mmCIF file of C-alpha atoms and ligand atoms in Angstrom:
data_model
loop_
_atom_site.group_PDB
_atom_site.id
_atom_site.type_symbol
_atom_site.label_atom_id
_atom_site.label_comp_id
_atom_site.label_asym_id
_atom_site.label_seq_id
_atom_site.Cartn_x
_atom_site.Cartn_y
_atom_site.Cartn_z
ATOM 1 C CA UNK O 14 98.309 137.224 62.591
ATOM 2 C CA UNK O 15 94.971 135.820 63.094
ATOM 3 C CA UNK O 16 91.789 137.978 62.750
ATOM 4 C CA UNK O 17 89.253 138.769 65.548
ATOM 5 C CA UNK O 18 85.715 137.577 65.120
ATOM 6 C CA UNK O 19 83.307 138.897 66.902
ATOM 7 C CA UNK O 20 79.964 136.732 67.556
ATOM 8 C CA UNK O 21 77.022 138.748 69.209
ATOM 9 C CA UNK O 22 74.694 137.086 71.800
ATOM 10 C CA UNK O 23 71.060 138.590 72.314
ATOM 11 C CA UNK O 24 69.142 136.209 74.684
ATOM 12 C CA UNK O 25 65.787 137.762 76.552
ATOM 13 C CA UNK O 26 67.977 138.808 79.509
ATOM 14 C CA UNK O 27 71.151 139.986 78.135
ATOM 15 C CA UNK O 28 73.224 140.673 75.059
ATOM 16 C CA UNK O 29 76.896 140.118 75.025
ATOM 17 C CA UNK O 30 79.891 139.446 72.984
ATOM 18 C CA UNK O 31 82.180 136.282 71.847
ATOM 19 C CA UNK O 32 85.618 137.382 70.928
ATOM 20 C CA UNK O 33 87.400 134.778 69.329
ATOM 21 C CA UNK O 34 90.924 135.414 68.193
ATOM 22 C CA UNK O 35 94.315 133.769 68.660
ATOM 23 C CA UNK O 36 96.121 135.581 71.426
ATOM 24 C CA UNK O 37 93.090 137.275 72.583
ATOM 25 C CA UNK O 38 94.467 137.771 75.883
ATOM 26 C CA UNK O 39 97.493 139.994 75.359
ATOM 27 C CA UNK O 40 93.788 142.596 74.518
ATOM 28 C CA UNK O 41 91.881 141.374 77.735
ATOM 29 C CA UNK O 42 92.650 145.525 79.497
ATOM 30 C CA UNK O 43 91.063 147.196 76.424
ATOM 31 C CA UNK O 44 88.211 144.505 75.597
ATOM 32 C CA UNK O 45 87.422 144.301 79.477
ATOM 33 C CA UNK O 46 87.121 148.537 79.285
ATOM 34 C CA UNK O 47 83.794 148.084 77.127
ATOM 35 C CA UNK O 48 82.171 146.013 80.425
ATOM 36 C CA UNK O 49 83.057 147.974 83.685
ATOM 37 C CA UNK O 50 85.176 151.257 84.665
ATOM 38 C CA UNK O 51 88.627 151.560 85.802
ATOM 39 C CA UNK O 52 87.343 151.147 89.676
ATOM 40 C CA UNK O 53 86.629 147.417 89.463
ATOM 41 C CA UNK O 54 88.772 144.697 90.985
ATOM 42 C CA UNK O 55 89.232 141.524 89.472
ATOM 43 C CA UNK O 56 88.617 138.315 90.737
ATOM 44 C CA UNK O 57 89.769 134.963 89.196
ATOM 45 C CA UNK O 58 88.755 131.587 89.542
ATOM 46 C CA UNK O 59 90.764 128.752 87.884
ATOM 47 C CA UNK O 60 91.916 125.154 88.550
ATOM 48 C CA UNK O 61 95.038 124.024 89.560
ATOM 49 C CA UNK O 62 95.818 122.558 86.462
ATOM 50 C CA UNK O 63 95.089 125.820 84.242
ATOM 51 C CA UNK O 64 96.322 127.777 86.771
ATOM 52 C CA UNK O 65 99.865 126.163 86.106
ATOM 53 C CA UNK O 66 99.385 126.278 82.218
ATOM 54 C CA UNK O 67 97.511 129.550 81.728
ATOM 55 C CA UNK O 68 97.462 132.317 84.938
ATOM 56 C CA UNK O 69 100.626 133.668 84.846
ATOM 57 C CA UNK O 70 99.809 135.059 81.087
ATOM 58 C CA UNK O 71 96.636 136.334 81.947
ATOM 59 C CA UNK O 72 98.053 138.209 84.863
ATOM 60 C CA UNK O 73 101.300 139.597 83.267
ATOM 61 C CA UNK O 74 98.098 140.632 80.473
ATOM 62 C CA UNK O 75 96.052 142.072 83.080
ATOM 63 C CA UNK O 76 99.153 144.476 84.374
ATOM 64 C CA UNK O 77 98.706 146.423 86.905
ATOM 65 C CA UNK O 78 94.903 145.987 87.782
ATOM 66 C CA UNK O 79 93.763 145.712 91.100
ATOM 67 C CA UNK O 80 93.615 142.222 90.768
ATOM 68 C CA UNK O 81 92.565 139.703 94.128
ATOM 69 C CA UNK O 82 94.638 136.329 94.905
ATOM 70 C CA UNK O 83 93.175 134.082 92.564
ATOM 71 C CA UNK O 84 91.071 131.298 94.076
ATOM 72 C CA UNK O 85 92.466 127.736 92.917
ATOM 73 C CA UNK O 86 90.459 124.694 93.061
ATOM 74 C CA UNK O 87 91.168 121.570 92.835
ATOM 75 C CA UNK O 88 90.728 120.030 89.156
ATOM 76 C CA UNK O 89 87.594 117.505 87.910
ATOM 77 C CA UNK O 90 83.743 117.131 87.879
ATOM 78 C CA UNK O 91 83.444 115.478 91.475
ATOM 79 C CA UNK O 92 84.566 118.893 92.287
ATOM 80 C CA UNK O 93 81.565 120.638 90.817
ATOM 81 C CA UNK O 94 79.993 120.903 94.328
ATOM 82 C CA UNK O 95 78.058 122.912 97.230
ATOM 83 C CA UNK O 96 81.711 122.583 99.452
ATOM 84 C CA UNK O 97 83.572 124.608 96.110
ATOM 85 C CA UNK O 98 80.275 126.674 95.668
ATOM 86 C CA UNK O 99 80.881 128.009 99.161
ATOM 87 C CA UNK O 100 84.289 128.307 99.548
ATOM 88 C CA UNK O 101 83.960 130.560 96.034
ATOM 89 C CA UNK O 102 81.271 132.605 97.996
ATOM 90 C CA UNK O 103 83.333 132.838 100.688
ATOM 91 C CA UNK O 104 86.656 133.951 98.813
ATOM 92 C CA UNK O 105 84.597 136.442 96.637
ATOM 93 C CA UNK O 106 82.770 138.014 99.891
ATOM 94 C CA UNK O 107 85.539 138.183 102.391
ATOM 95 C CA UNK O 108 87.372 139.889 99.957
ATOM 96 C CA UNK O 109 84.165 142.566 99.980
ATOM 97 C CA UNK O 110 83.293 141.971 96.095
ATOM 98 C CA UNK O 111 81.126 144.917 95.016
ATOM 99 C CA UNK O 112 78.508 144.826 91.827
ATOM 100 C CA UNK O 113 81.308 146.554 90.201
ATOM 101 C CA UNK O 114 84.046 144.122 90.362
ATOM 102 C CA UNK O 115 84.403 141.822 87.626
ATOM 103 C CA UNK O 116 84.791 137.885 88.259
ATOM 104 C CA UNK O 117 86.970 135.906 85.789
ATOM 105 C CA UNK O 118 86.232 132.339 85.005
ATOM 106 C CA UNK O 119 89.651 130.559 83.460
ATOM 107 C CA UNK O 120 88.948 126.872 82.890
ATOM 108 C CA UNK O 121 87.085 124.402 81.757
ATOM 109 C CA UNK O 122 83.670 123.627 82.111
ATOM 110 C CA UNK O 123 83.600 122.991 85.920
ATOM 111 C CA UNK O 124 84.867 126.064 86.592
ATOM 112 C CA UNK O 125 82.804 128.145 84.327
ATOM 113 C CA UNK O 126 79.744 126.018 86.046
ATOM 114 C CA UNK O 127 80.551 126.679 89.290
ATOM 115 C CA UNK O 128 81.781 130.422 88.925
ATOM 116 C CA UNK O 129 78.619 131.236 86.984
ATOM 117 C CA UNK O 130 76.651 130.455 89.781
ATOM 118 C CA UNK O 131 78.698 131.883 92.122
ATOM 119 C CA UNK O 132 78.497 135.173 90.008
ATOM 120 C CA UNK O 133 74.707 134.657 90.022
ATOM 121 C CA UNK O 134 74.196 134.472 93.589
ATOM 122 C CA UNK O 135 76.682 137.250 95.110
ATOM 123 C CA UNK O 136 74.944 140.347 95.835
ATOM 124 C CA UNK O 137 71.868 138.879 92.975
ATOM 125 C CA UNK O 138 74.606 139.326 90.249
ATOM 126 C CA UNK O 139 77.907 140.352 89.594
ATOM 127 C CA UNK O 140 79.794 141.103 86.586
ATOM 128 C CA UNK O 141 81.297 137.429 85.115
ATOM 129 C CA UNK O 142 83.655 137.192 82.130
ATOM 130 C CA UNK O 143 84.238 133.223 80.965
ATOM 131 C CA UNK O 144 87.744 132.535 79.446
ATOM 132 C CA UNK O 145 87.168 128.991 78.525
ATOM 133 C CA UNK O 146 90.135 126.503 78.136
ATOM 134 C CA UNK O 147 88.783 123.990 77.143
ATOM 135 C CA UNK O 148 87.416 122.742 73.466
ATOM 136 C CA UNK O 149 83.921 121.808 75.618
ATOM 137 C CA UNK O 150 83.680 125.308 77.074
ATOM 138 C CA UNK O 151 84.679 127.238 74.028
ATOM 139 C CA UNK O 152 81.715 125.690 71.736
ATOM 140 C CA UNK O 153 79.178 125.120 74.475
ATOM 141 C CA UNK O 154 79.366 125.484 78.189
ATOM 142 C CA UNK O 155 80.811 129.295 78.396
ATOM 143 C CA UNK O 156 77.671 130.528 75.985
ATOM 144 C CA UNK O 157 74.467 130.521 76.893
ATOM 145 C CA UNK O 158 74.221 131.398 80.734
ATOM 146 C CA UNK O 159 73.773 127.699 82.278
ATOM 147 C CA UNK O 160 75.491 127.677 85.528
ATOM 148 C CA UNK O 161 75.939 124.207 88.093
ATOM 149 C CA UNK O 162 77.021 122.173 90.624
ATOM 150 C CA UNK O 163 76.341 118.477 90.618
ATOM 151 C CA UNK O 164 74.849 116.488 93.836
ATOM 152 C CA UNK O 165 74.056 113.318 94.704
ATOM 153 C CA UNK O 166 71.007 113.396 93.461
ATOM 154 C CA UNK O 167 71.776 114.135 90.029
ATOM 155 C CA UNK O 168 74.418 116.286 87.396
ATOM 156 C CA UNK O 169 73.761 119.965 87.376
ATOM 157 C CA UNK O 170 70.438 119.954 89.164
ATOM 158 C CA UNK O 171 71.120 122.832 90.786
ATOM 159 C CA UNK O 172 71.679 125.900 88.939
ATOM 160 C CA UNK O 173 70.952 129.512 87.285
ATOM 161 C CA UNK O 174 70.456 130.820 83.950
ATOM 162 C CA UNK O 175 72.832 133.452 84.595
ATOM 163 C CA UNK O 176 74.598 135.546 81.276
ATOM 164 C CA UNK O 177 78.331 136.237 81.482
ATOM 165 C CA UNK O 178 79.164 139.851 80.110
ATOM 166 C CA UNK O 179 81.931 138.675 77.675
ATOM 167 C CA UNK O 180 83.121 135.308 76.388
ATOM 168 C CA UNK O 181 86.778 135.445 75.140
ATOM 169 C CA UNK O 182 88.058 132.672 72.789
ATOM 170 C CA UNK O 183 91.561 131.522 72.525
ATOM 171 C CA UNK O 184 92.094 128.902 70.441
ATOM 172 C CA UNK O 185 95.791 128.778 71.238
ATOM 173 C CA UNK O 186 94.616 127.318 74.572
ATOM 174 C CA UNK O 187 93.831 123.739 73.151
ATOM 175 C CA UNK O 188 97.384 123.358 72.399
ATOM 176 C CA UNK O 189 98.187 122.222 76.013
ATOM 177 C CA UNK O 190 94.700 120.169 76.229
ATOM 178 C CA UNK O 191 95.269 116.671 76.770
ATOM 179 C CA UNK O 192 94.514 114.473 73.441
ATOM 180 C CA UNK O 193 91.981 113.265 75.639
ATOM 181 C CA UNK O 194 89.703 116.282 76.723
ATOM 182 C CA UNK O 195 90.104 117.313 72.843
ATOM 183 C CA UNK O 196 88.241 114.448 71.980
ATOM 184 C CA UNK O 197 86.183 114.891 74.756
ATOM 185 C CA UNK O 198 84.933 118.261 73.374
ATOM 186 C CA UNK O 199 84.970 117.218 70.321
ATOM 187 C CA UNK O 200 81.585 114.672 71.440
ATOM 188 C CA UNK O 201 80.137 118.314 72.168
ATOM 189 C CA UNK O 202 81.278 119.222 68.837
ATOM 190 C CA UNK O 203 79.458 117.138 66.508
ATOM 191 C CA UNK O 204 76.701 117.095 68.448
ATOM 192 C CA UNK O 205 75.780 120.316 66.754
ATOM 193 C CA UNK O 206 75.980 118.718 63.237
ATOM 194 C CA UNK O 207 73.954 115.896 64.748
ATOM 195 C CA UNK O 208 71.001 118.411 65.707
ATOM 196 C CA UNK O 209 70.738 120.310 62.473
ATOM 197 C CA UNK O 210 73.868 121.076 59.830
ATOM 198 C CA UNK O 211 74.577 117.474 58.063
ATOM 199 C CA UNK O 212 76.378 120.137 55.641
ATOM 200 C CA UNK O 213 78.751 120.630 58.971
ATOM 201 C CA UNK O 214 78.489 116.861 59.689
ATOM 202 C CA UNK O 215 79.823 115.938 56.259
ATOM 203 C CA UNK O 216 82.726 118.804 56.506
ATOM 204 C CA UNK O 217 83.834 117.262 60.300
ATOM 205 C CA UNK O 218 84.105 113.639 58.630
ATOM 206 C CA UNK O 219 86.145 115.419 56.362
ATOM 207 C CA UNK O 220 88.467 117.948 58.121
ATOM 208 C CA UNK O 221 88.257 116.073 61.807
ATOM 209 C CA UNK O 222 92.477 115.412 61.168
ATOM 210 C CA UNK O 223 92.796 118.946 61.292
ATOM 211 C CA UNK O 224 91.392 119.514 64.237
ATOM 212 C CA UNK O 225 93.917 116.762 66.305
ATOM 213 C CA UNK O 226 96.210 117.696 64.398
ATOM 214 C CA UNK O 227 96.474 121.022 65.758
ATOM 215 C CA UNK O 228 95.229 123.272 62.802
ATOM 216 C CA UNK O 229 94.381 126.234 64.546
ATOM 217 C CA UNK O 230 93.011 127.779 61.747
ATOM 218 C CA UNK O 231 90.207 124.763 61.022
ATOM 219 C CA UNK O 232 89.839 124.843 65.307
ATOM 220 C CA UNK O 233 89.029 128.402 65.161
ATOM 221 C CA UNK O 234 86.304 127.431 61.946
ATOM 222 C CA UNK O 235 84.848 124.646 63.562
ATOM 223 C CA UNK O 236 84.316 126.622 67.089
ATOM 224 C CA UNK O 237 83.069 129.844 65.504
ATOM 225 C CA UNK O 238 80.510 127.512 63.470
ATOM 226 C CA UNK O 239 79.577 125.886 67.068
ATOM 227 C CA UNK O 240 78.983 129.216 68.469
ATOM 228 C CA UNK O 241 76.822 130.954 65.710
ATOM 229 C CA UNK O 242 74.301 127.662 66.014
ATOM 230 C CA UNK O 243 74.546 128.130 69.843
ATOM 231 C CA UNK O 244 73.715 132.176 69.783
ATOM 232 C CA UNK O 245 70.828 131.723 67.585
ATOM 233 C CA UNK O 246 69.213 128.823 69.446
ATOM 234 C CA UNK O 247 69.640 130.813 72.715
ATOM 235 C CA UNK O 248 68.354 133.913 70.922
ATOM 236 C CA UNK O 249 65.311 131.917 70.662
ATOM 237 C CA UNK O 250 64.994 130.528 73.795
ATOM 238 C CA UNK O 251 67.351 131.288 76.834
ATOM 239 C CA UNK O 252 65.514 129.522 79.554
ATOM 240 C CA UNK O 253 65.354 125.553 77.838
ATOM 241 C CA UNK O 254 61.668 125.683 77.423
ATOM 242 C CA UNK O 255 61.870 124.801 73.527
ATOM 243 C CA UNK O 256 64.648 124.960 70.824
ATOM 244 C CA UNK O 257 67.350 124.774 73.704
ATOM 245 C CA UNK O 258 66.374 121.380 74.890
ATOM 246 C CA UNK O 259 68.080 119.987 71.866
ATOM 247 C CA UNK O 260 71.306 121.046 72.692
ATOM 248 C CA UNK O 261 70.554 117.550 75.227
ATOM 249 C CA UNK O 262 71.302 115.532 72.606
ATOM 250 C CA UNK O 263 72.702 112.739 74.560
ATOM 251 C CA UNK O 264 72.943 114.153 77.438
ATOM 252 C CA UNK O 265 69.962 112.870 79.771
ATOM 253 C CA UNK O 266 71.876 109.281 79.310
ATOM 254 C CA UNK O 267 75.309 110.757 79.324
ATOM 255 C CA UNK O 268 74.593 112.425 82.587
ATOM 256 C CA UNK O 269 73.161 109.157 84.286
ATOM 257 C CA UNK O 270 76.288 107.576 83.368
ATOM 258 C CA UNK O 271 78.562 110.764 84.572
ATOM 259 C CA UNK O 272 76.136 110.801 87.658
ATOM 260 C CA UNK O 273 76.542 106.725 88.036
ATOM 261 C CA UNK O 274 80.322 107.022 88.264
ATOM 262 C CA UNK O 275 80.153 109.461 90.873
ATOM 263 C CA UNK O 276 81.248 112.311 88.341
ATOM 264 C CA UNK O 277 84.601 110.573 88.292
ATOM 265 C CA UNK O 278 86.436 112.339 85.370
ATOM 266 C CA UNK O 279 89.103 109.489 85.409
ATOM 267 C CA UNK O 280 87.004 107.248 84.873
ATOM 268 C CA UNK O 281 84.216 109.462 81.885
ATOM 269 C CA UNK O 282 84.677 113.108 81.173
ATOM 270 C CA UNK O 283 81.858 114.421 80.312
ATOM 271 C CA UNK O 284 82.413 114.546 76.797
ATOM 272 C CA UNK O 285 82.823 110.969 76.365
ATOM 273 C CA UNK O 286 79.419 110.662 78.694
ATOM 274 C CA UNK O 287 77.912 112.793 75.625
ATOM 275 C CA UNK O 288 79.498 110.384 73.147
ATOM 276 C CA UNK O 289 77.456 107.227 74.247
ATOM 277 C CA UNK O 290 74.564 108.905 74.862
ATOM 278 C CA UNK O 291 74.517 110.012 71.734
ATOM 279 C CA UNK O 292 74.832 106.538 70.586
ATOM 280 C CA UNK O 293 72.199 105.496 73.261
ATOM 281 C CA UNK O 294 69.798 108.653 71.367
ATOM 282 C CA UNK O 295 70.782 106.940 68.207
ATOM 283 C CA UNK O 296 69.994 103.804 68.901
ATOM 284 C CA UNK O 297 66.302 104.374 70.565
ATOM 285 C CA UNK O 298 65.719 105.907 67.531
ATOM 286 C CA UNK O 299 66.222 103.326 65.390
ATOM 287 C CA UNK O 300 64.790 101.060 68.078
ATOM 288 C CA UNK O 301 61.547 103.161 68.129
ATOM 289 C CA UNK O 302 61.512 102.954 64.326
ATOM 290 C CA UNK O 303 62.014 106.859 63.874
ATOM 291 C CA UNK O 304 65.571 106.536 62.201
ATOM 292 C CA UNK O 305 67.690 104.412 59.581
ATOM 293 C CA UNK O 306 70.009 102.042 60.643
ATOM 294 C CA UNK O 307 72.225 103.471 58.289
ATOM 295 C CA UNK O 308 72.696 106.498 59.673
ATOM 296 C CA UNK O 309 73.093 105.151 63.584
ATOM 297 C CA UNK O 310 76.404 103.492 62.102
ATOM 298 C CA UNK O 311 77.719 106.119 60.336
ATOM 299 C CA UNK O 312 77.153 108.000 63.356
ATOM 300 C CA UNK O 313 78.435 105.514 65.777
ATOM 301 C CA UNK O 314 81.587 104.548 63.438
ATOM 302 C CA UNK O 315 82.920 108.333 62.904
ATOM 303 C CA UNK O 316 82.829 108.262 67.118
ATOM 304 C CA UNK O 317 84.640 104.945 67.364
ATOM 305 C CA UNK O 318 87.228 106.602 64.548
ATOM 306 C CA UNK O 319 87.759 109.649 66.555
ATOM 307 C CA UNK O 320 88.583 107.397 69.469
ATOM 308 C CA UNK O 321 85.533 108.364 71.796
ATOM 309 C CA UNK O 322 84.003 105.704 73.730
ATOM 310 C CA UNK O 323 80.175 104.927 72.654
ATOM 311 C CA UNK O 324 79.558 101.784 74.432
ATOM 312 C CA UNK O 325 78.466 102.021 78.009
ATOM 313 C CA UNK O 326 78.293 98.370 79.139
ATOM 314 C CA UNK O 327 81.225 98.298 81.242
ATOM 315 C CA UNK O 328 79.273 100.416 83.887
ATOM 316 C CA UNK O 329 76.076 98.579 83.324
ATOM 317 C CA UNK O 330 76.599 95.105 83.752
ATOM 318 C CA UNK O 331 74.339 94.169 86.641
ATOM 319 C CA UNK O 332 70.486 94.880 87.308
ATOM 320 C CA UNK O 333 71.260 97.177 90.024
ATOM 321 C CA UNK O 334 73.691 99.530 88.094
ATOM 322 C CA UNK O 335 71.414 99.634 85.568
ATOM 323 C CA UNK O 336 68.353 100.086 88.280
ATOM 324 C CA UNK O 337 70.606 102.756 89.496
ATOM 325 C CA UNK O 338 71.022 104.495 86.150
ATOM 326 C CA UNK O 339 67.331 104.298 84.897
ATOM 327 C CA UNK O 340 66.974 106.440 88.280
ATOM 328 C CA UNK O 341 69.521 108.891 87.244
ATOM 329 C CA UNK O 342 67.371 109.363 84.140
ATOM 330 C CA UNK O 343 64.841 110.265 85.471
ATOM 331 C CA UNK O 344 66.084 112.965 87.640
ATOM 332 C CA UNK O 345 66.540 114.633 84.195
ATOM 333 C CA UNK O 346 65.241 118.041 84.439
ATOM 334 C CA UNK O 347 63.210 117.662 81.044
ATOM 335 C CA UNK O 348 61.169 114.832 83.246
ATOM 336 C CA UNK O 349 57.079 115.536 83.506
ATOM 337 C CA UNK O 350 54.701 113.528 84.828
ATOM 338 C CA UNK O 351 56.883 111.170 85.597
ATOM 339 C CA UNK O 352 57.704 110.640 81.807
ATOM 340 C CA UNK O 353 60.713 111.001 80.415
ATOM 341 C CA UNK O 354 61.480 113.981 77.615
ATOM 342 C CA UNK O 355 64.443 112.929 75.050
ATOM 343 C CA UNK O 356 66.101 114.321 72.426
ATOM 344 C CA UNK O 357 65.493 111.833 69.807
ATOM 345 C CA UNK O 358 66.808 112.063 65.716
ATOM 346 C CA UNK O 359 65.025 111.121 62.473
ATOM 347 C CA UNK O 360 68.180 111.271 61.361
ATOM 348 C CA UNK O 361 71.397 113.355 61.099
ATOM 349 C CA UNK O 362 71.035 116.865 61.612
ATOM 350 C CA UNK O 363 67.779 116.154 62.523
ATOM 351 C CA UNK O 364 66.777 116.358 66.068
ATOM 352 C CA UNK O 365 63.670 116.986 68.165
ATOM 353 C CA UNK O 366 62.429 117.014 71.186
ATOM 354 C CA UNK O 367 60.198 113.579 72.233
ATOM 355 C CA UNK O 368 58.042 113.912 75.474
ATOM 356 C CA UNK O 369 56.091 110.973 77.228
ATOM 357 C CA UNK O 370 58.122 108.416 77.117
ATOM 358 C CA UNK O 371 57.386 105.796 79.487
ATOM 359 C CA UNK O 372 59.888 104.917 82.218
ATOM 360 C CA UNK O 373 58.985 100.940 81.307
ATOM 361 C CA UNK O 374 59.682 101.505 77.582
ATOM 362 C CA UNK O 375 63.405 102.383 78.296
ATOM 363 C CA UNK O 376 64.240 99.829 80.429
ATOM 364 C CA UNK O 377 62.818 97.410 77.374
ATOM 365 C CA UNK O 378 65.207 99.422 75.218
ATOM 366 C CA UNK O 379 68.103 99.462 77.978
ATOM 367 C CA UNK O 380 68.466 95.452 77.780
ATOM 368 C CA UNK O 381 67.922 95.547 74.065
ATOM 369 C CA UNK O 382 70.598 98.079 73.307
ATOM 370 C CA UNK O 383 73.172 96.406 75.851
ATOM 371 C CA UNK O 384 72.134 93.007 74.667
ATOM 372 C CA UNK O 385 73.568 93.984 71.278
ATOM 373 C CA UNK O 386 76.228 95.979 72.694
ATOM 374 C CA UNK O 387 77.930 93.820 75.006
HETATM 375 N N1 LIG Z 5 74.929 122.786 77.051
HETATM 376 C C1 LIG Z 5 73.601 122.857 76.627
HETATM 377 C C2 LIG Z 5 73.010 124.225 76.773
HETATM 378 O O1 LIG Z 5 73.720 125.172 77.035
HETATM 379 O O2 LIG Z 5 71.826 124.372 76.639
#
């Protein structure tokens, strides 16, 4: 029988609680006592995908709570939009929600995104609870408050730091994750060795097997590390003024790639978006003279071991893709000034947070780097 941990959250607005355990949601009627009374209804908001996998368990868990026909939407990033925003809105209200109720998010990161915000904006705030599914939203996206939809203007530029009340872990659920998504998260994973721990760097090289291989007890390690370094950045600083920014390790180029390919999860999850932007991070490090070589290639070559893509020059081929995607960057919501903020490294497990740089300077770097990468 595996052991509960327990992983407290304190951010400025809220504190709240990760529960990780395997099997944690055969518990969900006691654990979700501690967060509302006996009155509330329950609202949940899945994809179709999980919803096939992973519903029918929570609701034989859940019993005989006054539970609301779950809202099902349809699976993948592109769906991460104002059209699913509303029709979540619109479920959730014609259904009379009250303060009281509780709303459920079961999925991935999508729908924790997207229900976050939801929970944000009905009546200012209503109780949220994420049950991530995925690796990505179990060591990042359901901790930490950030809620989004994407639009044509950019990924996640519109959004709410909004806390959920309760975060409950399942390992067991990566099981039926695609070998794919898995590797996906796992881009999410080391980026959190890559920022500070190149203790946790050198354990990943060594026990990353383990974790495709299904070792749930190594999973559960590896996630509950992710989380402590996540809670006590966000302890810090909730509202990505400071520390929280480098949790963007690769993402201001991975999301002008995900943005680029019109958030088309067939063709880049966002995981694998993270993957070459960490090697684009990498590499305008070394570029700029900040970092060793060495360390760019021992970065780049655990990623190409793992199987995650880290080259991005399929997509970028012509001036006006890559025209297109120096605009994406920009959009980036660290941007001032028209300057661009990155999360740059000195080396692994050592991150920080670069402002100024000049729009002109990374399009120099952006025909370097694809010069040698194509
Ligand atoms: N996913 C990055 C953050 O939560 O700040």
């Amino acid at each position: 029988m595996s052991s509960l941990l327990t992983i407290p959250v304190s951010t400025a607005s809220h504190s709240y609680s990760i529960f990780i355990k395997n099997n944690l949601i055969k518990d969900i009627n006691k654990i979700l006592y501690k967060i509302s009374t006996d009155k509330r209804r329950i609202f949940i908001i899945t994809d179709k995908k999980i919803a096939e996998l992973h519903l029918k368990n929570l609701l034989r868990a859940l019993g005989n709570q006054n539970i609301i026909k779950p809202f099902i939407l349809s699976e993948g990033e592109k769906y991460k939009n104002w059209a699913s925003l509303q029709r979540i809105l619109n479920y959730c209200l014609s259904h009379s929600i009250r303060r009281a109720d509780i709303i459920i998010a079961l999925g991935g990161g999508v729908i924790g995104d997207i229900t976050g915000l939801a929970a944000s904006l009905l009546l200012r705030g209503v109780i949220f609870v994420q049950i991530p599914t995925t690796l990505i939203a179990q060591i990042d996206s359901s901790i930490g408050g950030k809620t989004a939809i994407n639009t044509k203007q950019g990924k996640n530029l519109i959004g709410t730091f909004y806390q959920p009340s309760l975060v409950l872990i399942d390992p067991l659920y990566l099981k039926t994750l695609p070998l794919r998504h898995l590797k996906a998260g796992y881009a999410e994973l080391i980026k959190y060795a890559l920022i500070q721990d190149n203790v946790f760097f050198k354990w990943l090289q060594k026990n990353h097997f383990h974790i495709f291989n299904g070792n749930t007890n190594c999973l559960k390690q590896a996630i509950a590390k992710c989380c402590k370094i996540k809670a006590s950045i966000i302890a810090q600083d909730e509202k990505d003024r400071h520390q929280r920014l480098l949790l963007n390790l690769g993402h201001s180029f991975g999301h002008a790639l995900e943005s680029l390919l019109d958030y088309n999860s067939n063709k880049l999850l966002h995981g694998e978006a993270v993957s070459i932007g960490i090697v684009f991070a990498f590499s305008l490090s070394v570029y700029l003279g900040l970092c060793p070589e060495k360390e760019n290639k021992i970065v780049k070559q655990h990623l190409d071991q793992i199987g995650l893509p880290t080259q991005a020059s399929l997509w970028l081929k012509h001036p006006k893709q890559i025209q297109k995607f120096i605009y994406y960057l920009q959009q980036d919501k660290k941007s001032e000034n028209q300057k661009l903020t990155l999360i740059l490294v000195k080396g692994i497990g050592k991150a920080f947070i670069q402002k100024n740089i000049s729009v002109r300077d990374i399009e120099d770097f952006i025909y370097f780097f694809l010069g040698n990468h194509l």
